[in-house]
Amino acid sequence: MLNYIFRRLLIALPSLLGISVVLFTVLALAPGDPFEELATNPNVPAEVRMMLRQQFGLDDPVWQRYLRWLTSMLRGDWGFSFQSRVNVDQLILQRLPTTIVVIGLSQVLAILIALPVGVLAAVKPYSWFDRIASTIAFIGFSLPTFFTGIVFILFFSIYLGWFPFVYRSDISSTGWQFFWDHFKQSIMPISVLGLFQAASMMRYVRSAVLDVIRLDYVTTARSKGLTERTVITKHVVRNALIPVVTLVALQMPAVFGGAIVTEQIFRVPGIGSLLIDAILRNDTPVIMAVTFVLSCLVIFFNLLADVIYGWLDPRISYG
Amino acid sequence: MADVIADPDSAGAQRVSGGGMLGPGPEPQLGKVVASISPWQEAWRRFKRHRLAYWSLWVLGIMVLAVLLGPLVYKVGINDVDFQSRLAGPSLKHPMGTDDLGRDILARVLYGGRISLAVGMAAMLMAITVGVLIGAVAGMARGWVDAVLMWVTDLFLSLPQLPLLLLLIFLFREPLKQAFGLELGIFILIVTVIGGFRWMPVARLVRAQFFSLREKEFVEAARALGATTPRQVVRHILPNSLGPVIVAATIDVAAAIIAESTLSFLGLGFPPDIPTWGRILYDGRDYMDLAVHWAMFPGLAIFLTVLTINFIGDGLRDALDPRRVL
Amino acid sequence: MPLLDIRGLKTHFKTDDGWLHAVDGVDIAIEAGQTVSVVGESGCGKSVTAKTVMKLIDMPPGKIVAGQVLWQGRDLVPLGPDEMQKIRAKEIAIIFQEPMTSLNPVFTIGEQIAESVRLHEGLSKKAALDRAVEMLQLVNIPTPQRRVNDYPHQFSGGMRQRVMIAIALACNPKLVIADEPTTALDVTIQAQILELLQSLKDRFGMAVMLITHAMGVVAEVAQRVVVMYAGKVVEEATVGDLFARPLHPYTQGLIHSIPRLDTAAIHKVRLEAIPGTVPKLIEPAEGCRFAGRCKYVTPACRTATPPLLEVSPGHKVACILHPAAP
């Protein structure tokens, strides 16, 4: 198993390098050369400009500039944000946990809904439960998150007045009240993301279970006299989870995209909204660093999915 | 007694029940007469059974017609300012109400529809073209060409889409505007960028199909008859791999429409004066409590379009992927 | 009283084109400790019969339309899932055809044997695992202590089939249904598996319903033979009688189509094949179903389906040429 993890790690590294090359190429190719631009940007103080020229080595050949950029990225030396006058790594570390928590909890919510509903729908395909669940799922993933987000705000914040729709990270309450306040303000972004994910996940689970349920070994399990319930929960689900896990991991890049949108709507101070702000304000170091961090996160989640897949499927690890 | 219709695909010698190369003597056994129909008719029959997909086809058709022909019939301008009727709710005069400048929202939604649909179709075509090309080359060439192409595909799949989308638009907006003019430049940028992130699943699909079809007997037969590789591909393999590609294409249109509206919503899509659905929503979101219709109608338009396309895609999957017979 | 008495069983399947009469009036009786072989070509309904006994058919689209399955006098057809669960594996066990896909890939084989034992005999986890090791020993799997913790993919096809046998016998059932247990295996392994089944039968004395389409296997192992064709039983006899005096034209064709290594060297005889193919069983018409391929067919054969009649003690045939014994 360790062998397998090691092998996956080895594959992940070239991907990371590949992504960094793509990122760098995009930035270098962009006409108007952002490096050049920020050097002449009046917001940038002179010392910073000097440092940047040095750091980016604007007159060096491209591959040298790339290597320098890559090493400083990997060292954690992400530069200095123009707008916030703060080191970029500080800025990111401040906001990263919020994003991770929101994404993490939304995925948990999605799984909690999608797994049972998907399995039940697949066990009795085309029944009324399946039809209703599938239709709701279709509606769910056809509603763009920004639309659901503002509908939620309209309904729960403005109409019902239950939840605040502006996120505040400086909540002063303590103890249970602290958690309750945090819950009230994060439940909406978490739900918007989570329900959207649950919709497509439910279809995946249903499809995976439908594929597994007609396989021979399920008939063998039934022939042993196991209750249908045991057959499904023990034999079918365990196998159906394997492709579902893979799909969930492959969806990760899209989930981050969704998080960016919800952070905008609910004004959650995560790295998604940081990215948007930075783009709208031409804050290049922040843009580059955030994109790099997001790419690393995607690779990390792919690796995690590979590991879980190896754990779930003995054919991989005991190959 | 009625003769039994033979399957047109077979050499014609076989009957539906019994019989075959019997020579003189016994007549074929008879059972229920099962008529044969072409694969396309079969697919259409299966599609129709998916009721939601079938109705979605009609609804989407109506919407497309409305968007294409509407502006010819409904002559209200998209920029006609009318301060008298600011933020007015739906009425006979303004079926979808007005925004804060008194502009008619129905007209703007109809106009935006054209753009959204155009972007959706164009991005889908791009994704499909690139995907089929790469998948076909990888599937036919195999070996190291395949390995390289697959590594590139996996790389693109690992890229965080929305951040890069935003980044690319941010960086290339100006130069494209200058090269192709405002609207066309942004259109090209958005289509390329959205399509450029959706070709990977198609490439994988096509490659998988090619791998399996390449070794099938009918392709070998073509090879034996002297068909060159391109001919094998175009005439034999490609038509048979189209099923999943068509399904993927349908979903791609929906995804592209959502992507474009998301970009507009984040302020990074088309310029502010072009009323795409995402943009109208963006403009209207601060007025939710005063004039909910402003954001609702474009939102519903996006929702309905994407929903119908998704249902149709599901119906197509049932029609073209017959492995699940229930 | 026979251990298993299938009377007039009809299992039909609903398809788009009508009802498929997979099993259409089948009578099979098995006494305790007896080996009865059910033979016939692919599609004649043998597997469906076996699965119907265990109620393992998907009930839609399948349906038991008529008949009884008497297990020790008790009809299984109306029983609900809870009661069937008590009978499966404990009283009647089944071995399937495809060892490569019949085992769950994510559980160890020890676990797959043990879960049956835990369920029916209430043993603890440890005791059940010990029983699993015993069973592996019984089916001649070397180093069972170690192998019990291995996964199915770590076993060859022949060994997996042994594991299936171990699972089937784990709770000491009275009847084992073996559905083409050797078809998917190499010839040398086939012999081993059959020997194993035979020795286990000698040891435990269970009855065996051996389903196969290989007549050579039948000759080795069975005491009685039931020949099925197109969903019906066409002949039934002791194994000696069947091979010495096959009465039904289909049986004759089957026996004559066995390649004979011993005689082939002496006289060069052409291998006889039965011309034609099995009829489609969708709402079949009246008349003998073999009529389309029969050498001796007469017009009377097509008007009424010949019933299964006893023409000499212990020997039944469904053919118009062989009237019942007076």
mmCIF file of N, CA and C in Angstrom, chain A residues 215-228 230 234-236 238-239 242 312-316 318-319, chain C residues 54 56 58 85 88-89 94 96 98 101-107 111-112 115-116 118-120 151 153-154 164 167:
data_model
loop_
_atom_site.group_PDB
_atom_site.id
_atom_site.type_symbol
_atom_site.label_atom_id
_atom_site.label_comp_id
_atom_site.label_asym_id
_atom_site.label_seq_id
_atom_site.Cartn_x
_atom_site.Cartn_y
_atom_site.Cartn_z
ATOM 1 N N LEU A 215 -24.211 -7.321 -11.292
ATOM 2 C CA LEU A 215 -23.048 -8.172 -11.458
ATOM 3 C C LEU A 215 -23.257 -9.529 -10.794
ATOM 4 N N ASP A 216 -22.485 -10.506 -11.252
ATOM 5 C CA ASP A 216 -22.674 -11.879 -10.773
ATOM 6 C C ASP A 216 -22.507 -12.035 -9.276
ATOM 7 N N TYR A 217 -21.513 -11.354 -8.704
ATOM 8 C CA TYR A 217 -21.251 -11.625 -7.289
ATOM 9 C C TYR A 217 -22.376 -11.134 -6.383
ATOM 10 N N VAL A 218 -23.216 -10.244 -6.909
ATOM 11 C CA VAL A 218 -24.370 -9.840 -6.110
ATOM 12 C C VAL A 218 -25.376 -10.988 -6.059
ATOM 13 N N THR A 219 -25.545 -11.689 -7.189
ATOM 14 C CA THR A 219 -26.411 -12.867 -7.189
ATOM 15 C C THR A 219 -25.855 -13.926 -6.241
ATOM 16 N N THR A 220 -24.522 -14.078 -6.242
ATOM 17 C CA THR A 220 -23.914 -15.039 -5.307
ATOM 18 C C THR A 220 -24.258 -14.659 -3.874
ATOM 19 N N ALA A 221 -24.146 -13.378 -3.569
ATOM 20 C CA ALA A 221 -24.453 -12.938 -2.209
ATOM 21 C C ALA A 221 -25.896 -13.277 -1.852
ATOM 22 N N ARG A 222 -26.814 -13.043 -2.785
ATOM 23 C CA ARG A 222 -28.215 -13.370 -2.519
ATOM 24 C C ARG A 222 -28.383 -14.862 -2.327
ATOM 25 N N SER A 223 -27.638 -15.649 -3.113
ATOM 26 C CA SER A 223 -27.818 -17.104 -3.042
ATOM 27 C C SER A 223 -27.343 -17.654 -1.707
ATOM 28 N N LYS A 224 -26.625 -16.837 -0.949
ATOM 29 C CA LYS A 224 -26.198 -17.307 0.361
ATOM 30 C C LYS A 224 -27.290 -17.113 1.398
ATOM 31 N N GLY A 225 -28.374 -16.485 0.991
ATOM 32 C CA GLY A 225 -29.453 -16.293 1.938
ATOM 33 C C GLY A 225 -29.337 -15.010 2.735
ATOM 34 N N LEU A 226 -28.479 -14.092 2.320
ATOM 35 C CA LEU A 226 -28.365 -12.814 3.017
ATOM 36 C C LEU A 226 -29.604 -11.988 2.719
ATOM 37 N N THR A 227 -30.001 -11.170 3.686
ATOM 38 C CA THR A 227 -31.153 -10.307 3.428
ATOM 39 C C THR A 227 -30.777 -9.316 2.348
ATOM 40 N N GLU A 228 -31.779 -8.856 1.616
ATOM 41 C CA GLU A 228 -31.518 -7.905 0.530
ATOM 42 C C GLU A 228 -30.806 -6.680 1.094
ATOM 43 N N THR A 230 -28.657 -6.509 3.577
ATOM 44 C CA THR A 230 -27.228 -6.776 3.739
ATOM 45 C C THR A 230 -26.536 -6.827 2.390
ATOM 46 N N LYS A 234 -23.785 -4.138 2.299
ATOM 47 C CA LYS A 234 -22.443 -4.675 2.437
ATOM 48 C C LYS A 234 -21.780 -4.916 1.090
ATOM 49 N N HIS A 235 -22.438 -5.647 0.221
ATOM 50 C CA HIS A 235 -21.763 -6.060 -1.005
ATOM 51 C C HIS A 235 -21.796 -5.006 -2.102
ATOM 52 N N VAL A 236 -22.940 -4.373 -2.288
ATOM 53 C CA VAL A 236 -23.065 -3.463 -3.424
ATOM 54 C C VAL A 236 -22.391 -2.126 -3.164
ATOM 55 N N ARG A 238 -20.153 -1.061 -1.064
ATOM 56 C CA ARG A 238 -18.708 -1.095 -0.947
ATOM 57 C C ARG A 238 -18.036 -1.038 -2.318
ATOM 58 N N ASN A 239 -18.612 -1.755 -3.274
ATOM 59 C CA ASN A 239 -18.041 -1.748 -4.618
ATOM 60 C C ASN A 239 -18.417 -0.507 -5.407
ATOM 61 N N ILE A 242 -16.292 2.815 -5.163
ATOM 62 C CA ILE A 242 -15.006 2.985 -5.830
ATOM 63 C C ILE A 242 -15.066 3.989 -6.989
ATOM 64 N N LEU A 312 -9.832 1.244 -0.878
ATOM 65 C CA LEU A 312 -11.121 0.589 -1.077
ATOM 66 C C LEU A 312 -11.028 -0.639 -1.967
ATOM 67 N N ASP A 313 -10.133 -0.624 -2.929
ATOM 68 C CA ASP A 313 -10.084 -1.716 -3.903
ATOM 69 C C ASP A 313 -8.828 -2.546 -3.714
ATOM 70 N N PRO A 314 -8.967 -3.731 -3.133
ATOM 71 C CA PRO A 314 -7.775 -4.533 -2.849
ATOM 72 C C PRO A 314 -7.016 -4.944 -4.106
ATOM 73 N N ARG A 315 -7.674 -4.906 -5.244
ATOM 74 C CA ARG A 315 -6.977 -5.281 -6.469
ATOM 75 C C ARG A 315 -5.843 -4.319 -6.788
ATOM 76 N N ILE A 316 -5.977 -3.080 -6.293
ATOM 77 C CA ILE A 316 -4.940 -2.086 -6.571
ATOM 78 C C ILE A 316 -3.769 -2.267 -5.630
ATOM 79 N N TYR A 318 -3.129 -4.815 -3.447
ATOM 80 C CA TYR A 318 -2.544 -6.152 -3.344
ATOM 81 C C TYR A 318 -2.390 -6.734 -4.741
ATOM 82 N N GLY A 319 -2.032 -5.879 -5.668
ATOM 83 C CA GLY A 319 -2.046 -6.244 -7.092
ATOM 84 C C GLY A 319 -1.166 -7.352 -7.583
ATOM 85 N N MET C 54 -34.211 -21.295 -6.747
ATOM 86 C CA MET C 54 -33.650 -20.478 -5.675
ATOM 87 C C MET C 54 -34.332 -19.122 -5.583
ATOM 88 N N LEU C 56 -33.959 -16.662 -7.548
ATOM 89 C CA LEU C 56 -32.929 -15.647 -7.800
ATOM 90 C C LEU C 56 -33.179 -14.896 -9.100
ATOM 91 N N ASP C 58 -34.812 -11.958 -11.333
ATOM 92 C CA ASP C 58 -35.324 -10.609 -11.119
ATOM 93 C C ASP C 58 -36.795 -10.571 -11.454
ATOM 94 N N GLN C 85 -34.778 -16.872 2.334
ATOM 95 C CA GLN C 85 -33.422 -16.654 2.849
ATOM 96 C C GLN C 85 -33.004 -17.776 3.774
ATOM 97 N N ARG C 88 -31.988 -20.768 1.339
ATOM 98 C CA ARG C 88 -30.802 -20.603 0.504
ATOM 99 C C ARG C 88 -29.547 -20.903 1.298
ATOM 100 N N ALA C 89 -28.639 -21.586 0.696
ATOM 101 C CA ALA C 89 -27.336 -21.963 1.255
ATOM 102 C C ALA C 89 -27.479 -22.986 2.364
ATOM 103 N N ILE C 94 -26.146 -23.095 -4.558
ATOM 104 C CA ILE C 94 -25.945 -23.027 -6.007
ATOM 105 C C ILE C 94 -24.526 -22.597 -6.325
ATOM 106 N N PHE C 96 -22.283 -21.138 -9.489
ATOM 107 C CA PHE C 96 -22.512 -20.504 -10.778
ATOM 108 C C PHE C 96 -21.441 -20.819 -11.802
ATOM 109 N N GLU C 98 -19.594 -18.677 -13.843
ATOM 110 C CA GLU C 98 -18.436 -17.829 -14.075
ATOM 111 C C GLU C 98 -17.637 -17.575 -12.809
ATOM 112 N N THR C 101 -16.238 -13.881 -12.099
ATOM 113 C CA THR C 101 -17.044 -12.728 -11.691
ATOM 114 C C THR C 101 -18.005 -13.037 -10.559
ATOM 115 N N SER C 102 -17.987 -14.285 -10.064
ATOM 116 C CA SER C 102 -18.976 -14.628 -9.048
ATOM 117 C C SER C 102 -18.533 -14.328 -7.633
ATOM 118 N N LEU C 103 -17.310 -13.854 -7.469
ATOM 119 C CA LEU C 103 -16.848 -13.535 -6.124
ATOM 120 C C LEU C 103 -16.658 -12.042 -5.983
ATOM 121 N N ASN C 104 -17.029 -11.519 -4.833
ATOM 122 C CA ASN C 104 -16.916 -10.083 -4.588
ATOM 123 C C ASN C 104 -15.446 -9.686 -4.466
ATOM 124 N N PRO C 105 -14.970 -8.788 -5.320
ATOM 125 C CA PRO C 105 -13.534 -8.489 -5.316
ATOM 126 C C PRO C 105 -13.008 -7.781 -4.078
ATOM 127 N N VAL C 106 -13.878 -7.176 -3.283
ATOM 128 C CA VAL C 106 -13.335 -6.382 -2.184
ATOM 129 C C VAL C 106 -13.333 -7.101 -0.833
ATOM 130 N N PHE C 107 -13.827 -8.320 -0.794
ATOM 131 C CA PHE C 107 -13.770 -9.051 0.471
ATOM 132 C C PHE C 107 -12.855 -10.261 0.327
ATOM 133 N N GLU C 111 -13.782 -14.331 4.350
ATOM 134 C CA GLU C 111 -14.968 -13.601 4.762
ATOM 135 C C GLU C 111 -16.184 -14.052 3.977
ATOM 136 N N GLN C 112 -16.003 -14.325 2.682
ATOM 137 C CA GLN C 112 -17.140 -14.694 1.847
ATOM 138 C C GLN C 112 -17.670 -16.074 2.208
ATOM 139 N N GLU C 115 -19.303 -15.580 6.050
ATOM 140 C CA GLU C 115 -20.547 -14.851 6.273
ATOM 141 C C GLU C 115 -21.761 -15.763 6.127
ATOM 142 N N SER C 116 -21.634 -16.745 5.247
ATOM 143 C CA SER C 116 -22.705 -17.712 5.073
ATOM 144 C C SER C 116 -22.886 -18.530 6.356
ATOM 145 N N ARG C 118 -21.844 -17.753 9.414
ATOM 146 C CA ARG C 118 -22.313 -16.912 10.535
ATOM 147 C C ARG C 118 -23.817 -16.731 10.474
ATOM 148 N N LEU C 119 -24.299 -16.535 9.256
ATOM 149 C CA LEU C 119 -25.713 -16.251 9.087
ATOM 150 C C LEU C 119 -26.587 -17.441 9.456
ATOM 151 N N HIS C 120 -26.227 -18.627 8.940
ATOM 152 C CA HIS C 120 -27.115 -19.773 9.096
ATOM 153 C C HIS C 120 -26.853 -20.574 10.346
ATOM 154 N N TYR C 151 -7.525 -12.285 -1.453
ATOM 155 C CA TYR C 151 -8.656 -11.760 -2.207
ATOM 156 C C TYR C 151 -8.864 -12.558 -3.486
ATOM 157 N N HIS C 153 -8.942 -11.951 -6.565
ATOM 158 C CA HIS C 153 -8.098 -11.731 -7.741
ATOM 159 C C HIS C 153 -6.752 -12.432 -7.599
ATOM 160 N N GLN C 154 -6.459 -12.921 -6.391
ATOM 161 C CA GLN C 154 -5.203 -13.624 -6.190
ATOM 162 C C GLN C 154 -5.341 -15.124 -6.457
ATOM 163 N N MET C 164 -15.960 -21.307 -4.725
ATOM 164 C CA MET C 164 -17.422 -21.275 -4.868
ATOM 165 C C MET C 164 -18.031 -22.554 -4.315
ATOM 166 N N ILE C 167 -18.008 -22.334 -0.614
ATOM 167 C CA ILE C 167 -19.092 -21.490 -0.126
ATOM 168 C C ILE C 167 -20.406 -22.258 -0.169
#
